[in-house]
mmCIF file of C-alpha atoms in Angstrom:
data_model
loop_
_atom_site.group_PDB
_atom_site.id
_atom_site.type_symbol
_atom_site.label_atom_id
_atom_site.label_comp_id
_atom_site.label_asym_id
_atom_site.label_seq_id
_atom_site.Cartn_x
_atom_site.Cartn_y
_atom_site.Cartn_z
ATOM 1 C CA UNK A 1 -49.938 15.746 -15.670
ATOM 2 C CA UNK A 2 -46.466 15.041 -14.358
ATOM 3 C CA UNK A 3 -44.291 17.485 -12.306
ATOM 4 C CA UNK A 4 -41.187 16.709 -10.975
ATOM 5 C CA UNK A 5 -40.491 16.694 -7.316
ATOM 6 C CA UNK A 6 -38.547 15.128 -4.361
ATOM 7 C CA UNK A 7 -40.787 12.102 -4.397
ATOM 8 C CA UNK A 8 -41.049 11.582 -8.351
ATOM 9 C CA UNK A 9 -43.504 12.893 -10.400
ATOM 10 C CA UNK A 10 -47.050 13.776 -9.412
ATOM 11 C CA UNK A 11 -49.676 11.241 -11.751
ATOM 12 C CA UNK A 12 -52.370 12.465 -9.190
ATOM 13 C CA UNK A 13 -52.703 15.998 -9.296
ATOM 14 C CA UNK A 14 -56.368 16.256 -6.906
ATOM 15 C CA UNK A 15 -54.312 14.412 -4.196
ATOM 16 C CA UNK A 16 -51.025 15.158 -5.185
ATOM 17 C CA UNK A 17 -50.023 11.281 -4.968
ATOM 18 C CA UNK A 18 -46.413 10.657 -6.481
ATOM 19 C CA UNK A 19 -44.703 7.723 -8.311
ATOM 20 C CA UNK A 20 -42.724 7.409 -5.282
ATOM 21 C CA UNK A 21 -46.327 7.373 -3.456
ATOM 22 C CA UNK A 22 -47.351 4.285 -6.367
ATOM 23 C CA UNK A 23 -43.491 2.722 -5.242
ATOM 24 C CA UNK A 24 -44.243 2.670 -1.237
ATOM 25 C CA UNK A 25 -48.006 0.903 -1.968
ATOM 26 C CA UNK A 26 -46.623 -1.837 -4.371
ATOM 27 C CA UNK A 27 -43.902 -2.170 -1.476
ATOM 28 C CA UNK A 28 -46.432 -2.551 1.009
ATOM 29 C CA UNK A 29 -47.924 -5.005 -1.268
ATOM 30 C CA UNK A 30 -50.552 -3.631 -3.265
ATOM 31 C CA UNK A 31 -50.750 -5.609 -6.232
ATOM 32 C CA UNK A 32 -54.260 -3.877 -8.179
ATOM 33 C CA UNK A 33 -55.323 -0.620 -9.246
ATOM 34 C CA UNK A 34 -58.353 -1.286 -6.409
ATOM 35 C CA UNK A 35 -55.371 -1.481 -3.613
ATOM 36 C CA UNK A 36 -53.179 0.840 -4.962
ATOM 37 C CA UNK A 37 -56.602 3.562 -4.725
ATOM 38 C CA UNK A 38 -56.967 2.216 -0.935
ATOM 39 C CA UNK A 39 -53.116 2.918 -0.123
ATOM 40 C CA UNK A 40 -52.776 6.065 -1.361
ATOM 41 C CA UNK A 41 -56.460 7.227 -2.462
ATOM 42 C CA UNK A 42 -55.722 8.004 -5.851
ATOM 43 C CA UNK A 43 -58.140 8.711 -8.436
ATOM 44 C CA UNK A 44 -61.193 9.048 -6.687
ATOM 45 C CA UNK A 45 -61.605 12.571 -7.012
ATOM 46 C CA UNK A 46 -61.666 13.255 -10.829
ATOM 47 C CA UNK A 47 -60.164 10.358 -12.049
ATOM 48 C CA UNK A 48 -58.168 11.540 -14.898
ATOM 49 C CA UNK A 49 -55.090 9.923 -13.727
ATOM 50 C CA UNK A 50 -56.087 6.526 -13.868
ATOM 51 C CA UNK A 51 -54.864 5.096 -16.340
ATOM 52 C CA UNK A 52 -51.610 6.570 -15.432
ATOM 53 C CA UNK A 53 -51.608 5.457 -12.311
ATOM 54 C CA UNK A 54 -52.341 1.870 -13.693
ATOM 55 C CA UNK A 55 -49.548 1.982 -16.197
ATOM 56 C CA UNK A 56 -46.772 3.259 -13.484
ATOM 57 C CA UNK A 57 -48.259 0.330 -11.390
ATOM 58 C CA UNK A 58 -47.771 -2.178 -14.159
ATOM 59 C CA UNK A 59 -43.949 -0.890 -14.439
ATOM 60 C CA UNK A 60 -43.708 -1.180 -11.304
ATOM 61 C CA UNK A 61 -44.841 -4.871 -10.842
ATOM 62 C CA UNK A 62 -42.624 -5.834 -14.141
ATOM 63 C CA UNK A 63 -39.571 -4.175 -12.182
ATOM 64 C CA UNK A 64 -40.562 -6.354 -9.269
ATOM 65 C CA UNK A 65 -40.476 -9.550 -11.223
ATOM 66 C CA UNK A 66 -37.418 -8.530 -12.975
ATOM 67 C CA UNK A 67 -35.948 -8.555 -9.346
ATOM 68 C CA UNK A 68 -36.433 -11.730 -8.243
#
C-alpha cells in the first residue's frame, strides 16, 4: 500500500493521496477522518486505505500536541 515518493508515501492508491497530502489537511485544520476525506478525498473510491489513513492522521494529531 505504501510507495515512496517526493511527497511521502502514497496510503491512497485510487487517488494517489500522500502522507504529505494527510500533513497539509491536518495543517489546514482538519481534525477527523470525515475532514481529512473532504480535504483531500481520500477513501471514497474503494476504501481500503482507511484505516491507514486514520492511523497516519492520529500520528499526526499526537505530533501536533507533542508540539505545543
Amino acid at each position: 500500500m505504501e510507495q515512496p515518493n517526493k511527497d511521502g508515501c502514497v496510503l491512497c492508491l485510487c487517488l494517489n493521496v500522500t502522507s504529505g497530502s494527510i500533513r497539509r489537511a491536518v495543517e489546514a485544520g482538519a481534525r477527523t477522518f470525515s475532514e481529512v476525506q473532504q480535504y483531500t478525498h481520500c477513501a471514497k473510491s474503494c476504501g481500503m486505505c482507511a484505516d491507514g489513513i486514520k492511523a497516519e492522521l492520529t500520528r499526526l494529531l499526537a505530533e501536533a500536541k507533542r508540539q505545543q
